[in-house]
Tab-separated table of C-alpha atoms in Angstrom:
chain	number	residue	atom	x	y	z
A	1	MET	CA	-24.276	-4.186	14.119
A	2	VAL	CA	-26.517	-5.215	11.195
A	3	ASN	CA	-29.042	-2.586	12.261
A	4	ASP	CA	-26.286	0.022	12.243
A	5	GLN	CA	-25.422	-0.918	8.651
A	6	LYS	CA	-29.064	-0.718	7.538
A	7	GLN	CA	-29.429	2.652	9.225
A	8	TYR	CA	-26.308	3.891	7.445
A	9	VAL	CA	-27.706	2.899	4.033
A	10	GLU	CA	-31.081	4.477	4.826
A	11	MET	CA	-29.438	7.744	5.894
A	12	TRP	CA	-27.424	7.757	2.670
A	13	GLU	CA	-30.470	7.141	0.483
A	14	GLU	CA	-32.708	9.598	2.337
A	15	SER	CA	-30.169	12.383	1.925
A	16	ASP	CA	-29.906	11.677	-1.842
A	17	GLN	CA	-26.211	10.987	-1.340
A	18	GLY	CA	-26.511	7.830	-3.406
A	19	GLU	CA	-27.269	9.746	-6.583
A	20	GLN	CA	-24.703	9.681	-9.369
A	21	THR	CA	-23.472	12.509	-11.464
A	22	GLU	CA	-23.286	12.060	-15.220
A	23	GLU	CA	-19.515	11.690	-14.946
A	24	ASN	CA	-19.735	8.993	-12.268
A	25	GLN	CA	-22.400	7.081	-14.199
A	26	GLN	CA	-19.958	6.747	-17.062
A	27	TYR	CA	-17.231	5.565	-14.719
A	28	PHE	CA	-19.289	3.103	-12.624
A	29	GLU	CA	-21.404	1.080	-14.999
A	30	ASP	CA	-21.086	-2.224	-13.164
A	31	PRO	CA	-24.582	-3.410	-12.102
A	32	GLN	CA	-23.010	-5.143	-9.088
A	33	CYS	CA	-21.514	-1.883	-7.790
A	34	THR	CA	-23.930	1.047	-8.052
A	35	ALA	CA	-24.497	4.187	-6.032
A	36	ASP	CA	-28.287	3.996	-5.988
A	37	SER	CA	-28.461	0.441	-4.618
A	38	PRO	CA	-25.323	-0.410	-2.616
A	39	GLN	CA	-25.199	-3.929	-1.223
A	40	VAL	CA	-24.468	-4.427	2.470
A	41	LEU	CA	-22.589	-7.689	2.938
A	42	THR	CA	-23.472	-10.043	5.802
A	43	PHE	CA	-21.499	-12.526	7.867
A	44	PRO	CA	-22.970	-15.579	6.066
A	45	ASP	CA	-21.549	-14.167	2.813
A	46	ILE	CA	-18.075	-14.510	4.286
A	47	THR	CA	-18.563	-17.954	5.783
A	48	SER	CA	-19.871	-19.165	2.433
A	49	ALA	CA	-16.746	-17.813	0.736
A	50	ALA	CA	-14.513	-19.462	3.341
A	51	PHE	CA	-16.052	-22.874	2.622
A	52	LYS	CA	-15.810	-22.455	-1.156
A	53	ILE	CA	-12.186	-21.283	-1.417
A	54	LYS	CA	-10.523	-23.371	1.292
A	55	THR	CA	-8.905	-25.664	-1.278
A	56	GLY	CA	-7.924	-22.826	-3.633
A	57	ILE	CA	-5.937	-20.460	-1.427
A	58	ILE	CA	-3.202	-20.738	1.189
A	59	ARG	CA	-4.064	-20.425	4.880
A	60	THR	CA	-1.243	-17.999	5.630
A	61	PRO	CA	0.515	-17.797	9.013
A	62	CYS	CA	-0.231	-15.122	11.599
A	63	VAL	CA	2.775	-14.986	13.922
A	64	LYS	CA	4.124	-12.776	16.666
A	65	SER	CA	6.519	-10.143	15.351
A	66	HIS	CA	10.014	-9.133	16.431
A	67	LEU	CA	8.656	-5.587	16.133
A	68	SER	CA	6.705	-6.078	19.358
A	69	ALA	CA	9.754	-5.142	21.420
A	70	ILE	CA	10.373	-1.817	19.669
A	71	THR	CA	6.722	-0.733	19.423
A	72	GLY	CA	5.537	-1.577	22.925
A	73	MET	CA	2.678	-3.615	21.461
A	74	ASP	CA	2.051	-7.332	21.147
A	75	ILE	CA	2.117	-7.356	17.331
A	76	TYR	CA	1.067	-10.273	15.145
A	77	LEU	CA	1.668	-10.228	11.391
A	78	LYS	CA	-0.821	-11.935	9.078
A	79	LYS	CA	1.465	-12.827	6.173
A	80	ASP	CA	-0.964	-12.891	3.276
A	81	PHE	CA	1.769	-11.837	0.864
A	82	LEU	CA	2.618	-15.564	0.943
A	83	GLN	CA	-0.341	-16.351	-1.316
A	84	PHE	CA	0.817	-17.831	-4.636
A	85	THR	CA	0.520	-14.530	-6.531
A	86	GLY	CA	1.760	-12.453	-3.604
A	87	SER	CA	-1.367	-10.783	-2.220
A	88	PHE	CA	-4.687	-11.198	-0.412
A	89	LYS	CA	-6.490	-10.474	-3.693
A	90	GLU	CA	-6.542	-14.203	-4.408
A	91	ARG	CA	-9.259	-14.713	-1.810
A	92	GLY	CA	-11.850	-12.569	-3.541
A	93	ALA	CA	-10.766	-13.493	-7.059
A	94	CYS	CA	-11.011	-17.208	-6.348
A	95	TYR	CA	-14.498	-16.870	-4.836
A	96	ALA	CA	-15.816	-14.564	-7.575
A	97	LEU	CA	-14.685	-16.988	-10.281
A	98	MET	CA	-16.151	-19.995	-8.469
A	99	MET	CA	-19.526	-18.248	-8.218
A	100	LEU	CA	-19.836	-17.625	-11.965
A	101	SER	CA	-22.764	-19.220	-13.778
A	102	GLU	CA	-22.117	-21.594	-16.664
A	103	GLU	CA	-23.070	-18.843	-19.103
A	104	GLN	CA	-20.620	-16.406	-17.499
A	105	ARG	CA	-17.847	-18.992	-17.504
A	106	LYS	CA	-18.455	-19.544	-21.211
A	107	TYR	CA	-17.784	-15.907	-22.112
A	108	GLY	CA	-15.095	-15.225	-19.498
A	109	VAL	CA	-14.365	-12.299	-17.204
A	110	ILE	CA	-12.646	-8.943	-17.454
A	111	SER	CA	-11.320	-6.399	-14.999
A	112	ALA	CA	-9.135	-3.313	-14.753
A	113	SER	CA	-6.245	-3.462	-12.327
A	114	LEU	CA	-2.820	-2.040	-11.567
A	115	GLY	CA	-1.533	-5.491	-10.720
A	116	ASN	CA	-2.522	-7.588	-7.706
A	117	HIS	CA	-6.169	-8.137	-8.644
A	118	ALA	CA	-5.144	-8.828	-12.237
A	119	LEU	CA	-2.585	-11.378	-11.057
A	120	ALA	CA	-5.108	-13.105	-8.798
A	121	LEU	CA	-7.759	-13.304	-11.519
A	122	SER	CA	-5.227	-14.535	-14.068
A	123	TYR	CA	-3.901	-17.286	-11.814
A	124	HIS	CA	-7.240	-18.591	-10.568
A	125	GLY	CA	-8.859	-18.143	-13.975
A	126	HIS	CA	-6.219	-20.451	-15.445
A	127	ARG	CA	-6.643	-22.884	-12.555
A	128	LEU	CA	-10.446	-22.980	-12.912
A	129	GLY	CA	-10.575	-22.907	-16.696
A	130	VAL	CA	-12.091	-19.425	-17.043
A	131	HIS	CA	-10.807	-17.051	-19.719
A	132	VAL	CA	-9.553	-13.826	-18.144
A	133	THR	CA	-8.923	-10.455	-19.769
A	134	VAL	CA	-7.262	-7.706	-17.746
A	135	VAL	CA	-6.892	-4.065	-18.719
A	136	MET	CA	-3.889	-2.434	-17.078
A	137	PRO	CA	-2.966	1.268	-17.318
A	138	ILE	CA	0.415	2.229	-18.717
A	139	ILE	CA	1.656	2.981	-15.187
A	140	ALA	CA	1.258	-0.670	-14.158
A	141	PRO	CA	4.568	-2.381	-13.278
A	142	ILE	CA	6.018	-4.340	-16.193
A	143	MET	CA	6.706	-7.277	-13.877
A	144	LYS	CA	3.007	-7.644	-13.064
A	145	ILE	CA	2.004	-7.335	-16.726
A	146	GLN	CA	4.377	-10.165	-17.645
A	147	CYS	CA	3.182	-12.351	-14.776
A	148	CYS	CA	-0.449	-11.987	-15.873
A	149	LYS	CA	0.518	-13.129	-19.367
A	150	GLN	CA	2.395	-16.101	-17.930
A	151	HIS	CA	-0.794	-17.177	-16.158
A	152	GLY	CA	-2.581	-17.252	-19.505
A	153	ALA	CA	-4.586	-14.044	-19.282
A	154	GLU	CA	-5.192	-11.707	-22.181
A	155	VAL	CA	-3.521	-8.460	-21.119
A	156	ILE	CA	-4.467	-5.095	-22.601
A	157	VAL	CA	-2.305	-2.140	-21.605
A	158	LYS	CA	-4.475	0.928	-22.093
A	159	GLY	CA	-5.218	4.163	-20.266
A	160	ASN	CA	-3.105	6.697	-18.421
A	161	ASP	CA	-4.671	5.747	-15.091
A	162	MET	CA	-7.140	3.352	-13.509
A	163	LYS	CA	-10.165	5.444	-14.476
A	164	GLU	CA	-9.333	5.222	-18.176
A	165	ALA	CA	-8.405	1.530	-17.908
A	166	LYS	CA	-11.717	0.748	-16.225
A	167	ALA	CA	-13.721	2.662	-18.822
A	168	HIS	CA	-12.079	0.590	-21.564
A	169	ALA	CA	-12.672	-2.650	-19.656
A	170	MET	CA	-16.354	-1.827	-19.148
A	171	ASN	CA	-16.776	-1.097	-22.845
A	172	LEU	CA	-15.224	-4.439	-23.747
A	173	ALA	CA	-17.454	-6.195	-21.226
A	174	GLN	CA	-20.553	-4.740	-22.878
A	175	LYS	CA	-19.378	-5.501	-26.407
A	176	LYS	CA	-18.107	-9.049	-25.862
A	177	GLY	CA	-20.307	-10.303	-23.061
A	178	PHE	CA	-17.545	-10.545	-20.462
A	179	THR	CA	-18.468	-10.435	-16.787
A	180	TYR	CA	-16.785	-7.450	-15.154
A	181	ILE	CA	-15.310	-8.207	-11.718
A	182	ASN	CA	-14.535	-5.092	-9.712
A	183	GLY	CA	-11.344	-5.682	-7.747
A	184	TYR	CA	-12.514	-4.068	-4.506
A	185	ASP	CA	-16.297	-3.631	-4.655
A	186	HIS	CA	-17.849	-6.730	-6.214
A	187	PRO	CA	-19.865	-8.489	-3.466
A	188	HIS	CA	-18.062	-11.790	-4.010
A	189	ILE	CA	-14.703	-10.026	-3.894
A	190	ILE	CA	-15.530	-8.411	-0.537
A	191	SER	CA	-16.815	-11.732	0.821
A	192	GLY	CA	-13.621	-13.470	-0.249
A	193	GLN	CA	-11.427	-10.833	1.354
A	194	GLY	CA	-13.378	-11.263	4.571
A	195	THR	CA	-11.980	-14.783	4.926
A	196	LEU	CA	-8.709	-13.145	5.968
A	197	GLY	CA	-10.551	-11.763	9.007
A	198	LEU	CA	-11.924	-15.200	9.858
A	199	GLU	CA	-8.434	-16.690	9.797
A	200	ILE	CA	-7.083	-13.918	12.009
A	201	VAL	CA	-9.570	-14.530	14.837
A	202	GLU	CA	-8.990	-18.288	14.561
A	203	GLN	CA	-5.203	-17.921	14.751
A	204	VAL	CA	-4.824	-15.266	17.474
A	205	GLU	CA	-6.696	-15.155	20.795
A	206	ASP	CA	-7.776	-12.057	22.742
A	207	ILE	CA	-7.119	-9.547	19.968
A	208	ASP	CA	-7.501	-5.896	20.895
A	209	ALA	CA	-7.197	-4.332	17.436
A	210	VAL	CA	-6.723	-5.119	13.759
A	211	VAL	CA	-4.964	-2.453	11.662
A	212	VAL	CA	-5.918	-2.758	7.996
A	213	PRO	CA	-4.529	-0.978	4.886
A	214	VAL	CA	-7.328	0.740	2.945
A	215	GLY	CA	-7.519	1.388	-0.791
A	216	GLY	CA	-10.839	0.720	-2.510
A	217	GLY	CA	-12.298	-0.550	0.760
A	218	GLY	CA	-12.907	-4.206	-0.103
A	219	LEU	CA	-10.376	-5.641	2.339
A	220	ILE	CA	-11.377	-3.577	5.359
A	221	ALA	CA	-15.071	-4.149	4.606
A	222	GLY	CA	-14.623	-7.920	4.599
A	223	VAL	CA	-12.212	-8.041	7.528
A	224	ALA	CA	-14.262	-5.643	9.679
A	225	LEU	CA	-17.456	-7.603	9.011
A	226	ALA	CA	-15.820	-10.919	9.890
A	227	VAL	CA	-14.038	-9.648	12.988
A	228	LYS	CA	-16.869	-7.541	14.393
A	229	SER	CA	-19.455	-10.276	13.821
A	230	LEU	CA	-17.461	-12.658	16.020
A	231	HIS	CA	-15.846	-10.198	18.442
A	232	PRO	CA	-17.569	-6.765	18.496
A	233	ASN	CA	-15.059	-5.478	21.061
A	234	ILE	CA	-12.086	-5.718	18.661
A	235	LYS	CA	-11.099	-2.329	17.271
A	236	VAL	CA	-10.834	-2.106	13.493
A	237	ILE	CA	-8.509	0.668	12.339
A	238	GLY	CA	-8.006	1.640	8.717
A	239	VAL	CA	-4.781	3.142	7.334
A	240	GLU	CA	-4.359	5.140	4.122
A	241	SER	CA	-1.503	7.044	2.564
A	242	GLU	CA	-2.033	10.771	2.958
A	243	ARG	CA	-1.604	10.976	-0.820
A	244	CYS	CA	-4.683	8.855	-1.535
A	245	SER	CA	-7.161	9.310	1.297
A	246	SER	CA	-10.267	8.219	-0.598
A	247	PHE	CA	-11.946	6.385	2.296
A	248	SER	CA	-11.308	9.138	4.837
A	249	GLN	CA	-12.808	11.692	2.487
A	250	ALA	CA	-15.742	9.387	1.801
A	251	LEU	CA	-16.436	9.215	5.545
A	252	GLU	CA	-16.367	13.006	5.743
A	253	ALA	CA	-18.769	13.326	2.795
A	254	GLY	CA	-21.005	10.474	3.916
A	255	LYS	CA	-20.604	8.729	0.574
A	256	PRO	CA	-17.880	7.657	-1.866
A	257	VAL	CA	-16.521	10.705	-3.658
A	258	PRO	CA	-13.905	10.967	-6.425
A	259	ILE	CA	-10.630	12.469	-5.270
A	260	THR	CA	-7.355	13.472	-6.850
A	261	ILE	CA	-4.603	11.071	-5.877
A	262	GLN	CA	-0.849	11.623	-5.927
A	263	SER	CA	1.945	9.176	-6.599
A	264	THR	CA	2.719	7.105	-3.521
A	265	LEU	CA	4.851	4.217	-2.335
A	266	ALA	CA	1.526	2.552	-1.470
A	267	ASP	CA	0.458	2.330	-5.107
A	268	GLY	CA	-1.887	-0.548	-4.296
A	269	LEU	CA	-3.978	1.860	-2.209
A	270	ALA	CA	-4.148	4.559	-4.893
A	271	VAL	CA	-7.852	4.236	-5.707
A	272	PRO	CA	-9.593	7.496	-6.778
A	273	MET	CA	-12.940	6.509	-5.257
A	274	VAL	CA	-13.861	3.769	-2.802
A	275	GLY	CA	-16.448	1.153	-3.693
A	276	TYR	CA	-20.122	1.707	-2.946
A	277	ASN	CA	-20.703	-1.762	-1.477
A	278	ALA	CA	-17.430	-1.636	0.443
A	279	PHE	CA	-18.276	1.757	1.892
A	280	VAL	CA	-21.755	0.952	3.225
A	281	THR	CA	-20.478	-2.338	4.636
A	282	ALA	CA	-17.339	-0.966	6.283
A	283	ALA	CA	-18.251	2.580	7.341
A	284	PRO	CA	-20.305	1.686	10.453
A	285	LEU	CA	-17.718	-0.906	11.538
A	286	ILE	CA	-14.498	1.125	11.412
A	287	ASP	CA	-13.367	2.591	14.710
A	288	LYS	CA	-10.655	4.914	13.368
A	289	MET	CA	-8.960	6.018	10.157
A	290	VAL	CA	-5.302	7.084	10.004
A	291	LEU	CA	-3.322	8.810	7.254
A	292	VAL	CA	0.415	8.038	7.044
A	293	LYS	CA	3.234	9.997	5.438
A	294	GLU	CA	5.427	8.555	2.703
A	295	GLU	CA	8.566	8.442	4.827
A	296	TRP	CA	6.895	6.108	7.323
A	297	LEU	CA	5.865	3.749	4.544
A	298	ALA	CA	9.529	3.562	3.547
A	299	ILE	CA	10.621	2.946	7.131
A	300	ALA	CA	7.976	0.215	7.544
A	301	ILE	CA	9.236	-1.563	4.410
A	302	LEU	CA	12.803	-1.296	5.745
A	303	ARG	CA	11.871	-2.621	9.211
A	304	LEU	CA	10.043	-5.602	7.725
A	305	VAL	CA	13.015	-6.496	5.536
A	306	GLU	CA	15.556	-6.124	8.335
A	307	LEU	CA	13.666	-7.557	11.313
A	308	GLU	CA	11.127	-9.931	9.768
A	309	LYS	CA	12.879	-10.899	6.502
A	310	CYS	CA	9.606	-10.000	4.745
A	311	VAL	CA	9.571	-8.197	1.402
A	312	VAL	CA	6.301	-6.247	1.431
A	313	GLU	CA	5.000	-3.534	-0.896
A	314	GLY	CA	4.065	-0.077	0.356
A	315	ALA	CA	0.357	-0.860	0.545
A	316	GLY	CA	1.021	-4.001	2.557
A	317	ALA	CA	3.221	-2.132	5.033
A	318	ALA	CA	0.752	0.721	5.679
A	319	GLY	CA	-0.587	-0.713	8.938
A	320	LEU	CA	2.875	-1.023	10.443
A	321	ALA	CA	3.771	2.455	9.151
A	322	ALA	CA	0.984	4.015	11.222
A	323	ILE	CA	2.262	2.284	14.357
A	324	LEU	CA	5.906	3.228	13.765
A	325	ALA	CA	4.845	6.836	13.146
A	326	GLY	CA	3.328	6.968	16.642
A	327	GLN	CA	-0.197	7.506	15.333
A	328	LEU	CA	-1.670	4.568	17.263
A	329	ASN	CA	-0.015	4.948	20.652
A	330	GLU	CA	-3.333	4.164	22.354
A	331	LEU	CA	-2.591	0.532	21.433
A	332	LYS	CA	0.534	0.379	23.631
A	333	GLY	CA	0.446	-2.822	25.651
A	334	LYS	CA	-2.349	-4.233	23.477
A	335	LYS	CA	-2.477	-7.249	21.188
A	336	VAL	CA	-2.577	-5.981	17.596
A	337	VAL	CA	-2.848	-7.847	14.291
A	338	ILE	CA	-1.513	-6.287	11.095
A	339	PRO	CA	-2.288	-7.886	7.720
A	340	LEU	CA	0.752	-7.778	5.449
A	341	CYS	CA	-1.513	-7.977	2.445
A	342	GLY	CA	0.845	-7.699	-0.525
A	343	GLY	CA	4.449	-8.397	-1.473
A	344	ASN	CA	4.516	-7.542	-5.179
A	345	ILE	CA	6.947	-4.651	-5.050
A	346	ASP	CA	9.059	-3.878	-8.104
A	347	THR	CA	12.734	-4.593	-7.404
A	348	THR	CA	13.843	-1.108	-8.475
A	349	ILE	CA	11.172	0.471	-6.271
A	350	LEU	CA	12.261	-1.750	-3.392
A	351	GLY	CA	15.802	-0.383	-3.690
A	352	ARG	CA	14.520	3.179	-3.600
A	353	CYS	CA	12.268	2.425	-0.634
A	354	LEU	CA	15.109	0.921	1.349
A	355	GLU	CA	17.380	3.879	0.628
A	356	ARG	CA	14.633	6.344	1.526
A	357	GLY	CA	13.966	4.427	4.722
A	358	LEU	CA	17.655	4.484	5.625
A	359	ALA	CA	17.755	8.242	4.976
A	360	VAL	CA	14.718	8.937	7.164
A	361	ASP	CA	16.213	6.611	9.772
A	362	GLY	CA	19.390	8.733	9.866
A	363	ARG	CA	21.501	5.839	8.585
A	364	LEU	CA	22.065	7.214	5.092
A	365	VAL	CA	23.443	10.740	5.174
A	366	LYS	CA	24.277	13.228	2.449
A	367	PHE	CA	26.337	16.351	3.068
A	368	SER	CA	28.229	18.918	1.031
A	369	VAL	CA	31.412	20.598	2.254
A	370	THR	CA	33.883	23.072	0.778
A	371	VAL	CA	37.510	21.960	1.192
A	372	SER	CA	40.896	23.121	-0.046
A	373	ASP	CA	41.679	22.165	-3.635
A	374	ARG	CA	45.364	21.912	-2.844
A	375	PRO	CA	46.945	18.414	-2.673
A	376	GLY	CA	45.533	16.409	0.207
A	377	GLY	CA	42.341	18.457	0.710
A	378	ILE	CA	39.874	15.690	-0.168
A	379	ALA	CA	42.141	13.051	1.417
A	380	ASP	CA	41.996	14.939	4.737
A	381	LEU	CA	38.191	14.967	4.552
A	382	CYS	CA	38.095	11.211	3.963
A	383	LYS	CA	40.445	10.579	6.894
A	384	LEU	CA	38.254	12.733	9.148
A	385	VAL	CA	35.109	10.864	8.137
A	386	ASN	CA	36.894	7.532	8.592
A	387	LYS	CA	37.860	8.437	12.176
A	388	THR	CA	34.172	8.788	13.071
A	389	GLY	CA	33.506	5.230	11.898
A	390	VAL	CA	31.253	6.391	9.045
A	391	SER	CA	31.354	4.499	5.734
A	392	ILE	CA	31.523	6.599	2.536
A	393	LYS	CA	29.255	5.206	-0.200
A	394	ASP	CA	29.696	7.928	-2.848
A	395	ILE	CA	31.705	11.109	-3.296
A	396	ILE	CA	31.501	13.830	-5.985
A	397	HIS	CA	33.600	17.001	-6.233
A	398	GLU	CA	32.871	20.166	-8.225
A	399	ARG	CA	35.246	22.987	-9.174
A	400	ALA	CA	33.855	24.960	-12.112
A	401	TRP	CA	30.670	26.405	-10.572
A	402	ILE	CA	31.747	26.888	-6.984
A	403	ALA	CA	31.017	30.428	-5.818
A	404	SER	CA	33.812	30.926	-3.269
A	405	ASP	CA	37.429	30.933	-4.564
A	406	VAL	CA	39.498	29.112	-7.160
A	407	PHE	CA	41.514	27.312	-4.504
A	408	SER	CA	38.461	25.479	-3.103
A	409	VAL	CA	36.433	22.482	-4.211
A	410	GLN	CA	32.922	21.521	-3.244
A	411	VAL	CA	32.592	17.877	-2.224
A	412	THR	CA	29.237	16.099	-1.909
A	413	VAL	CA	29.378	12.889	0.095
A	414	VAL	CA	26.815	10.122	0.649
A	415	CYS	CA	27.701	7.967	3.618
A	416	GLU	CA	26.274	5.291	5.878
A	417	THR	CA	26.009	5.600	9.654
A	418	MET	CA	24.798	3.277	12.403
A	419	ASP	CA	21.947	5.488	13.608
A	420	LYS	CA	20.905	9.107	14.147
A	421	GLU	CA	23.268	9.492	17.098
A	422	HIS	CA	26.170	8.395	14.911
A	423	ALA	CA	25.030	10.828	12.205
A	424	ASN	CA	24.948	13.669	14.745
A	425	LYS	CA	28.506	12.845	15.777
A	426	LEU	CA	29.594	13.150	12.137
A	427	ARG	CA	27.800	16.499	11.883
A	428	GLN	CA	29.609	17.844	14.939
A	429	VAL	CA	33.041	16.752	13.653
A	430	LEU	CA	32.487	18.337	10.232
A	431	ASN	CA	31.160	21.601	11.637
A	432	LYS	CA	34.184	21.802	13.918
A	433	ASN	CA	36.695	21.344	11.096
A	434	TYR	CA	35.001	23.125	8.141
A	435	THR	CA	33.222	26.453	7.841
A	436	ARG	CA	30.890	25.544	4.961
A	437	VAL	CA	28.895	22.336	5.544
A	438	VAL	CA	25.340	21.605	4.425
A	439	PHE	CA	23.409	18.436	5.249
A	440	GLY	CA	20.376	16.879	3.589
A	441	ASP	CA	18.219	17.389	0.500
A	442	THR	CA	18.854	21.147	0.297
A	443	ILE	CA	22.196	20.427	-1.324
A	444	ASN	CA	22.566	21.614	-4.915
A	445	PRO	CA	25.617	19.845	-6.355
A	446	ILE	CA	26.095	22.362	-9.204
A	447	VAL	CA	25.476	25.837	-7.819
A	448	ASN	CA	25.758	26.286	-4.076
A	449	ASP	CA	27.190	29.347	-2.355
A	450	PHE	CA	27.711	28.250	1.181
């Protein structure tokens, strides 16, 4: 396995794929994370981290899931969202801070982050007496910004995205002597994240596969190294949102490449380019990469809330999303571990995710129907819906812009059903009793000629 990693680095260097463009040199200035000399982590790096941080982090449970019955797999959930700050990021942050020299501790550390890494650094920095500065882009959740401040960190909100936030953080590091700690590519960060893999193989016997969410690559690099070093037969599968497939594209190119990312429910995975150290460490160890659609992320969040009573963010639910989407059916009948790596989801986003999951699940239905505007027209519609056992959540009617006749009214209804079969029954009843019925997102509540 180690030889495979060395060969991968040599192939990269020989093909000049490690060279940086002028643009990338400006973006990646961290001497610990460079394209021309990527660092391949080893198993002793992880065991060292495990010894150092054992009193600083929580050994989270890894338990069999109720989802096993509906997926046909023996699923175990590693609940690392139960760390104090709500994510696995504490492992790497704790280790990186503990490994600082006295000189580095004197000046403090800095990093750019959307949230989880910033929270982890802030918490453990306060605990260990290290001054922490975090630069967060304006798109960072307000809740996470406030939590970082509560942990005593200096928070700077600057930059439209992570690239701009990181550039500002690197400039401050150079000017003020801060140590920059990359949230997914610093060697100590990757080593710390690998302790999650050690715990998994200690807690669950005879594992067939581990399905890991992938953003910058630090988690899967550490977990894959830990798992494969102890049990080479275990499959390591990475999962990304199709809207931010930075690792998949890096594998295709043979090196980390910058990509354009789109907004996603898995915002914790939205990294424009994977780490150099993470890539050379993880690439030869990953057995498969999977891209999941947004709707399956929403369904995974919903299933975890309903069946496991776990509130998990989109990034943390990515592994389960791939299984629910049927993209890993080769694991049927196998023992599979899924790290639930983060639970810091904004409450408003959680509400939207649950509603989107219900809609994809066929349990939240929207339809528009044209009914008579004479007395009793809307009442008859409500009685008809009630007879099917469907619960109406919202109803809106429109007269002025309807394109049929002045004696009709367009009614848009949002209702809740038990499942897709129940929703289909409602569809059949409405189509039988009304001539103009439209279901789904194609509805235009203002202008709609049915």
